[in-house]
């Protein structure tokens, strides 16, 4: 039952927002009493902690599998973006922003975990991109990895990038293109252009 509650809560939180969804909403969605939820979670904060931790694990494992396939560096980033957006429901409810605003302690813990995972993944991507000739060989890997992380976190700030002006799907595409154009070689830019064209055709 605990797992079912977590799955249902995840769906509701991602679609409607961490703030908007109440324990009553989750109970009604599942056709159970609120008391049943409280036998597994002491309060909503405990449930939000479980949901974010569970989602983080699923996404981290998925990213690990994508990285293990060792595709070219540019293709890998697009594949990771597609996978993450799919699992976060295209971030319709700005989950990271709501988490930061209403559950700052949970957000801080999650951000630290995200940083640790992303640094390893992004630095590996950058090094392989340099070795394969896709990325310039004079980039500062440590700096670019941290700037990339800062950007990924920053574009999810709803005050800086309101969803009505910047839908998350196109925002992620623009950010990824911006990141790659700054580090690609002419060979890498050719590959990047193919992905941009493919993305535009499929959207």
PDB file of C-alpha atoms in Angstrom:
ATOM      1  CA  UNK A   1       0.000   0.000   0.000  1.00  0.00           C
ATOM      2  CA  UNK A   2       2.855   2.393   0.809  1.00  0.00           C
ATOM      3  CA  UNK A   3       4.246   2.007  -2.702  1.00  0.00           C
ATOM      4  CA  UNK A   4       0.797   2.604  -4.255  1.00  0.00           C
ATOM      5  CA  UNK A   5       0.382   5.776  -2.199  1.00  0.00           C
ATOM      6  CA  UNK A   6       3.833   6.974  -3.306  1.00  0.00           C
ATOM      7  CA  UNK A   7       3.062   6.310  -6.987  1.00  0.00           C
ATOM      8  CA  UNK A   8      -0.307   8.094  -6.834  1.00  0.00           C
ATOM      9  CA  UNK A   9       1.157  11.035  -4.913  1.00  0.00           C
ATOM     10  CA  UNK A  10       3.998  11.329  -7.450  1.00  0.00           C
ATOM     11  CA  UNK A  11       1.520  11.561 -10.340  1.00  0.00           C
ATOM     12  CA  UNK A  12      -0.565  14.202  -8.558  1.00  0.00           C
ATOM     13  CA  UNK A  13       2.393  16.246  -7.331  1.00  0.00           C
ATOM     14  CA  UNK A  14       4.011  16.372 -10.785  1.00  0.00           C
ATOM     15  CA  UNK A  15       0.770  17.220 -12.572  1.00  0.00           C
ATOM     16  CA  UNK A  16      -0.725  19.673 -10.064  1.00  0.00           C
ATOM     17  CA  UNK A  17       2.154  20.768  -7.819  1.00  0.00           C
ATOM     18  CA  UNK A  18       3.467  19.924  -4.353  1.00  0.00           C
ATOM     19  CA  UNK A  19       1.571  22.798  -2.764  1.00  0.00           C
ATOM     20  CA  UNK A  20      -1.777  22.267  -4.499  1.00  0.00           C
ATOM     21  CA  UNK A  21      -2.271  18.573  -3.729  1.00  0.00           C
ATOM     22  CA  UNK A  22      -3.664  17.703  -0.285  1.00  0.00           C
ATOM     23  CA  UNK A  23      -3.733  14.404   1.568  1.00  0.00           C
ATOM     24  CA  UNK A  24      -7.498  14.412   0.907  1.00  0.00           C
ATOM     25  CA  UNK A  25      -6.843  14.656  -2.837  1.00  0.00           C
ATOM     26  CA  UNK A  26      -4.554  11.614  -2.698  1.00  0.00           C
ATOM     27  CA  UNK A  27      -7.051   9.623  -0.597  1.00  0.00           C
ATOM     28  CA  UNK A  28      -9.899  10.503  -2.983  1.00  0.00           C
ATOM     29  CA  UNK A  29      -7.826   9.605  -6.023  1.00  0.00           C
ATOM     30  CA  UNK A  30      -7.061   6.177  -4.541  1.00  0.00           C
ATOM     31  CA  UNK A  31     -10.518   5.579  -3.062  1.00  0.00           C
ATOM     32  CA  UNK A  32      -9.090   5.067   0.421  1.00  0.00           C
ATOM     33  CA  UNK A  33      -9.403   6.929   3.705  1.00  0.00           C
ATOM     34  CA  UNK A  34      -6.916   9.625   4.680  1.00  0.00           C
ATOM     35  CA  UNK A  35      -6.294   7.571   7.826  1.00  0.00           C
ATOM     36  CA  UNK A  36      -4.799   4.807   5.659  1.00  0.00           C
ATOM     37  CA  UNK A  37      -2.251   7.245   4.250  1.00  0.00           C
ATOM     38  CA  UNK A  38      -1.332   8.406   7.748  1.00  0.00           C
ATOM     39  CA  UNK A  39      -0.567   4.821   8.807  1.00  0.00           C
ATOM     40  CA  UNK A  40       2.315   4.934   6.291  1.00  0.00           C
ATOM     41  CA  UNK A  41       3.279   8.614   6.385  1.00  0.00           C
ATOM     42  CA  UNK A  42       3.137  10.808   9.490  1.00  0.00           C
ATOM     43  CA  UNK A  43       2.402  13.949   7.490  1.00  0.00           C
ATOM     44  CA  UNK A  44       2.553  15.459   4.024  1.00  0.00           C
ATOM     45  CA  UNK A  45       6.206  16.451   4.439  1.00  0.00           C
ATOM     46  CA  UNK A  46       7.123  12.787   5.005  1.00  0.00           C
ATOM     47  CA  UNK A  47       5.219  11.872   1.833  1.00  0.00           C
ATOM     48  CA  UNK A  48       6.915  14.616  -0.191  1.00  0.00           C
ATOM     49  CA  UNK A  49      10.293  13.358   1.072  1.00  0.00           C
ATOM     50  CA  UNK A  50       9.461   9.812  -0.043  1.00  0.00           C
ATOM     51  CA  UNK A  51       8.194  10.946  -3.444  1.00  0.00           C
ATOM     52  CA  UNK A  52      11.229  13.116  -4.232  1.00  0.00           C
ATOM     53  CA  UNK A  53      13.668  10.457  -3.029  1.00  0.00           C
ATOM     54  CA  UNK A  54      11.935   7.727  -5.038  1.00  0.00           C
ATOM     55  CA  UNK A  55      11.768   9.871  -8.174  1.00  0.00           C
ATOM     56  CA  UNK A  56      15.423  10.842  -7.803  1.00  0.00           C
ATOM     57  CA  UNK A  57      16.428   7.147  -7.660  1.00  0.00           C
ATOM     58  CA  UNK A  58      14.366   6.254 -10.751  1.00  0.00           C
ATOM     59  CA  UNK A  59      15.808   9.138 -12.770  1.00  0.00           C
ATOM     60  CA  UNK A  60      19.395   8.495 -11.585  1.00  0.00           C
ATOM     61  CA  UNK A  61      19.170   4.811 -12.534  1.00  0.00           C
ATOM     62  CA  UNK A  62      17.754   5.735 -15.949  1.00  0.00           C
ATOM     63  CA  UNK A  63      20.543   8.236 -16.582  1.00  0.00           C
ATOM     64  CA  UNK A  64      23.132   5.622 -15.566  1.00  0.00           C
ATOM     65  CA  UNK A  65      21.692   3.221 -18.168  1.00  0.00           C
ATOM     66  CA  UNK A  66      21.793   5.891 -20.871  1.00  0.00           C
ATOM     67  CA  UNK A  67      25.420   6.741 -20.012  1.00  0.00           C
ATOM     68  CA  UNK A  68      26.357   3.048 -19.991  1.00  0.00           C
ATOM     69  CA  UNK A  69      25.228   2.788 -23.640  1.00  0.00           C
ATOM     70  CA  UNK A  70      28.152   5.122 -24.517  1.00  0.00           C
ATOM     71  CA  UNK A  71      26.440   6.922 -27.401  1.00  0.00           C
ATOM     72  CA  UNK A  72      28.156   9.990 -28.781  1.00  0.00           C
ATOM     73  CA  UNK A  73      28.202  12.800 -26.226  1.00  0.00           C
ATOM     74  CA  UNK A  74      25.656  15.027 -27.965  1.00  0.00           C
ATOM     75  CA  UNK A  75      23.164  12.211 -28.532  1.00  0.00           C
ATOM     76  CA  UNK A  76      23.585  11.189 -24.885  1.00  0.00           C
ATOM     77  CA  UNK A  77      22.569  14.644 -23.605  1.00  0.00           C
ATOM     78  CA  UNK A  78      19.468  14.709 -25.810  1.00  0.00           C
ATOM     79  CA  UNK A  79      18.524  11.215 -24.675  1.00  0.00           C
ATOM     80  CA  UNK A  80      18.930  12.194 -20.994  1.00  0.00           C
ATOM     81  CA  UNK A  81      16.831  15.322 -21.544  1.00  0.00           C
ATOM     82  CA  UNK A  82      14.054  13.270 -23.172  1.00  0.00           C
ATOM     83  CA  UNK A  83      14.110  10.683 -20.372  1.00  0.00           C
ATOM     84  CA  UNK A  84      14.025  13.246 -17.549  1.00  0.00           C
ATOM     85  CA  UNK A  85      11.248  15.313 -19.136  1.00  0.00           C
ATOM     86  CA  UNK A  86       9.186  12.176 -19.629  1.00  0.00           C
ATOM     87  CA  UNK A  87       9.498  11.223 -15.952  1.00  0.00           C
ATOM     88  CA  UNK A  88       8.803  14.739 -14.718  1.00  0.00           C
ATOM     89  CA  UNK A  89       5.665  15.078 -16.900  1.00  0.00           C
ATOM     90  CA  UNK A  90       7.354  17.930 -18.807  1.00  0.00           C
ATOM     91  CA  UNK A  91       7.394  19.756 -15.449  1.00  0.00           C
ATOM     92  CA  UNK A  92       3.945  21.238 -16.050  1.00  0.00           C
ATOM     93  CA  UNK A  93       3.552  22.261 -12.411  1.00  0.00           C
ATOM     94  CA  UNK A  94       7.125  23.565 -11.940  1.00  0.00           C
ATOM     95  CA  UNK A  95       7.840  20.897  -9.279  1.00  0.00           C
ATOM     96  CA  UNK A  96      11.370  22.075  -8.465  1.00  0.00           C
ATOM     97  CA  UNK A  97      10.218  25.664  -7.947  1.00  0.00           C
ATOM     98  CA  UNK A  98       7.351  24.603  -5.675  1.00  0.00           C
ATOM     99  CA  UNK A  99       9.640  22.282  -3.754  1.00  0.00           C
ATOM    100  CA  UNK A 100      12.154  25.081  -3.213  1.00  0.00           C
ATOM    101  CA  UNK A 101       9.440  27.507  -2.078  1.00  0.00           C
ATOM    102  CA  UNK A 102       7.339  25.279   0.196  1.00  0.00           C
ATOM    103  CA  UNK A 103       9.756  22.506   1.255  1.00  0.00           C
ATOM    104  CA  UNK A 104      13.195  24.206   1.343  1.00  0.00           C
ATOM    105  CA  UNK A 105      14.906  21.535   3.489  1.00  0.00           C
ATOM    106  CA  UNK A 106      13.807  18.717   1.172  1.00  0.00           C
ATOM    107  CA  UNK A 107      14.851  20.824  -1.820  1.00  0.00           C
ATOM    108  CA  UNK A 108      18.329  21.510  -0.376  1.00  0.00           C
ATOM    109  CA  UNK A 109      18.937  17.791   0.231  1.00  0.00           C
ATOM    110  CA  UNK A 110      17.730  16.897  -3.247  1.00  0.00           C
ATOM    111  CA  UNK A 111      19.841  19.610  -4.885  1.00  0.00           C
ATOM    112  CA  UNK A 112      22.991  18.262  -3.205  1.00  0.00           C
ATOM    113  CA  UNK A 113      22.209  14.735  -4.448  1.00  0.00           C
ATOM    114  CA  UNK A 114      21.467  16.058  -7.949  1.00  0.00           C
ATOM    115  CA  UNK A 115      24.757  17.948  -7.998  1.00  0.00           C
ATOM    116  CA  UNK A 116      26.792  14.887  -7.009  1.00  0.00           C
ATOM    117  CA  UNK A 117      25.154  12.668  -9.637  1.00  0.00           C
ATOM    118  CA  UNK A 118      25.227  15.272 -12.395  1.00  0.00           C
ATOM    119  CA  UNK A 119      28.848  16.231 -11.852  1.00  0.00           C
ATOM    120  CA  UNK A 120      30.039  12.671 -12.486  1.00  0.00           C
ATOM    121  CA  UNK A 121      27.729  12.251 -15.468  1.00  0.00           C
ATOM    122  CA  UNK A 122      28.429  15.635 -17.086  1.00  0.00           C
ATOM    123  CA  UNK A 123      32.201  15.486 -16.567  1.00  0.00           C
ATOM    124  CA  UNK A 124      32.268  12.038 -18.150  1.00  0.00           C
ATOM    125  CA  UNK A 125      30.179  13.368 -21.047  1.00  0.00           C
ATOM    126  CA  UNK A 126      32.551  16.315 -21.511  1.00  0.00           C
ATOM    127  CA  UNK A 127      35.703  14.195 -21.409  1.00  0.00           C
ATOM    128  CA  UNK A 128      34.322  11.690 -23.913  1.00  0.00           C
ATOM    129  CA  UNK A 129      33.147  14.552 -26.130  1.00  0.00           C
ATOM    130  CA  UNK A 130      36.660  16.024 -26.143  1.00  0.00           C
ATOM    131  CA  UNK A 131      38.262  12.637 -26.856  1.00  0.00           C
ATOM    132  CA  UNK A 132      35.891  11.934 -29.752  1.00  0.00           C
ATOM    133  CA  UNK A 133      36.405  15.356 -31.331  1.00  0.00           C
ATOM    134  CA  UNK A 134      32.823  16.540 -30.674  1.00  0.00           C
ATOM    135  CA  UNK A 135      33.850  19.114 -28.043  1.00  0.00           C
ATOM    136  CA  UNK A 136      36.756  21.577 -28.089  1.00  0.00           C
ATOM    137  CA  UNK A 137      39.869  20.232 -26.388  1.00  0.00           C
ATOM    138  CA  UNK A 138      40.540  23.496 -24.519  1.00  0.00           C
ATOM    139  CA  UNK A 139      37.360  23.554 -22.405  1.00  0.00           C
ATOM    140  CA  UNK A 140      37.676  23.626 -18.617  1.00  0.00           C
ATOM    141  CA  UNK A 141      35.706  20.487 -17.757  1.00  0.00           C
ATOM    142  CA  UNK A 142      35.208  21.347 -14.087  1.00  0.00           C
ATOM    143  CA  UNK A 143      33.939  24.847 -14.913  1.00  0.00           C
ATOM    144  CA  UNK A 144      31.623  23.773 -17.752  1.00  0.00           C
ATOM    145  CA  UNK A 145      30.128  20.951 -15.639  1.00  0.00           C
ATOM    146  CA  UNK A 146      29.259  23.396 -12.861  1.00  0.00           C
ATOM    147  CA  UNK A 147      27.887  26.026 -15.252  1.00  0.00           C
ATOM    148  CA  UNK A 148      25.729  23.333 -16.841  1.00  0.00           C
ATOM    149  CA  UNK A 149      24.322  22.313 -13.456  1.00  0.00           C
ATOM    150  CA  UNK A 150      23.692  25.962 -12.541  1.00  0.00           C
ATOM    151  CA  UNK A 151      21.807  26.398 -15.809  1.00  0.00           C
ATOM    152  CA  UNK A 152      19.673  23.288 -15.381  1.00  0.00           C
ATOM    153  CA  UNK A 153      18.648  24.484 -11.915  1.00  0.00           C
ATOM    154  CA  UNK A 154      18.305  28.138 -12.962  1.00  0.00           C
ATOM    155  CA  UNK A 155      15.921  27.690 -15.898  1.00  0.00           C
ATOM    156  CA  UNK A 156      13.449  25.996 -13.541  1.00  0.00           C
ATOM    157  CA  UNK A 157      13.042  29.220 -11.563  1.00  0.00           C
ATOM    158  CA  UNK A 158       9.461  30.176 -12.346  1.00  0.00           C
ATOM    159  CA  UNK A 159      10.063  33.844 -11.570  1.00  0.00           C
ATOM    160  CA  UNK A 160      12.958  34.131 -14.016  1.00  0.00           C
ATOM    161  CA  UNK A 161      11.387  31.874 -16.648  1.00  0.00           C
ATOM    162  CA  UNK A 162       7.571  32.006 -16.305  1.00  0.00           C
ATOM    163  CA  UNK A 163       5.928  28.965 -17.905  1.00  0.00           C
ATOM    164  CA  UNK A 164       3.605  31.110 -20.039  1.00  0.00           C
ATOM    165  CA  UNK A 165       6.605  32.731 -21.720  1.00  0.00           C
ATOM    166  CA  UNK A 166       8.941  29.735 -21.629  1.00  0.00           C
ATOM    167  CA  UNK A 167       7.248  26.299 -21.850  1.00  0.00           C
ATOM    168  CA  UNK A 168       9.635  23.828 -20.184  1.00  0.00           C
ATOM    169  CA  UNK A 169      10.030  21.561 -23.205  1.00  0.00           C
ATOM    170  CA  UNK A 170      11.233  24.325 -25.535  1.00  0.00           C
ATOM    171  CA  UNK A 171      13.210  25.928 -22.701  1.00  0.00           C
ATOM    172  CA  UNK A 172      15.191  22.724 -22.184  1.00  0.00           C
ATOM    173  CA  UNK A 173      15.858  22.500 -25.936  1.00  0.00           C
ATOM    174  CA  UNK A 174      17.104  26.095 -26.032  1.00  0.00           C
ATOM    175  CA  UNK A 175      19.281  25.589 -22.968  1.00  0.00           C
ATOM    176  CA  UNK A 176      20.836  22.394 -24.346  1.00  0.00           C
ATOM    177  CA  UNK A 177      21.568  24.029 -27.685  1.00  0.00           C
ATOM    178  CA  UNK A 178      23.096  27.056 -25.921  1.00  0.00           C
ATOM    179  CA  UNK A 179      25.304  24.764 -23.789  1.00  0.00           C
ATOM    180  CA  UNK A 180      26.489  22.677 -26.735  1.00  0.00           C
ATOM    181  CA  UNK A 181      27.172  25.558 -29.126  1.00  0.00           C
ATOM    182  CA  UNK A 182      29.624  26.945 -26.593  1.00  0.00           C
ATOM    183  CA  UNK A 183      31.743  23.787 -26.446  1.00  0.00           C
ATOM    184  CA  UNK A 184      31.323  21.986 -29.813  1.00  0.00           C
ATOM    185  CA  UNK A 185      33.940  21.651 -32.548  1.00  0.00           C
ATOM    186  CA  UNK A 186      32.835  22.084 -36.203  1.00  0.00           C
ATOM    187  CA  UNK A 187      32.309  18.306 -36.280  1.00  0.00           C
ATOM    188  CA  UNK A 188      30.198  18.508 -33.123  1.00  0.00           C
ATOM    189  CA  UNK A 189      28.150  21.401 -34.531  1.00  0.00           C
ATOM    190  CA  UNK A 190      27.220  19.259 -37.543  1.00  0.00           C
ATOM    191  CA  UNK A 191      25.948  16.528 -35.224  1.00  0.00           C
ATOM    192  CA  UNK A 192      24.133  19.090 -33.083  1.00  0.00           C
ATOM    193  CA  UNK A 193      22.382  20.574 -36.128  1.00  0.00           C
ATOM    194  CA  UNK A 194      21.042  17.120 -37.022  1.00  0.00           C
ATOM    195  CA  UNK A 195      19.522  16.749 -33.540  1.00  0.00           C
ATOM    196  CA  UNK A 196      17.992  20.241 -33.669  1.00  0.00           C
ATOM    197  CA  UNK A 197      16.447  19.464 -37.057  1.00  0.00           C
ATOM    198  CA  UNK A 198      15.128  16.100 -35.813  1.00  0.00           C
ATOM    199  CA  UNK A 199      13.726  17.688 -32.657  1.00  0.00           C
ATOM    200  CA  UNK A 200      11.959  20.413 -34.650  1.00  0.00           C
ATOM    201  CA  UNK A 201      10.453  17.843 -37.033  1.00  0.00           C
ATOM    202  CA  UNK A 202       9.111  15.690 -34.195  1.00  0.00           C
ATOM    203  CA  UNK A 203       7.617  18.576 -32.180  1.00  0.00           C
TER     204      UNK A 203
END
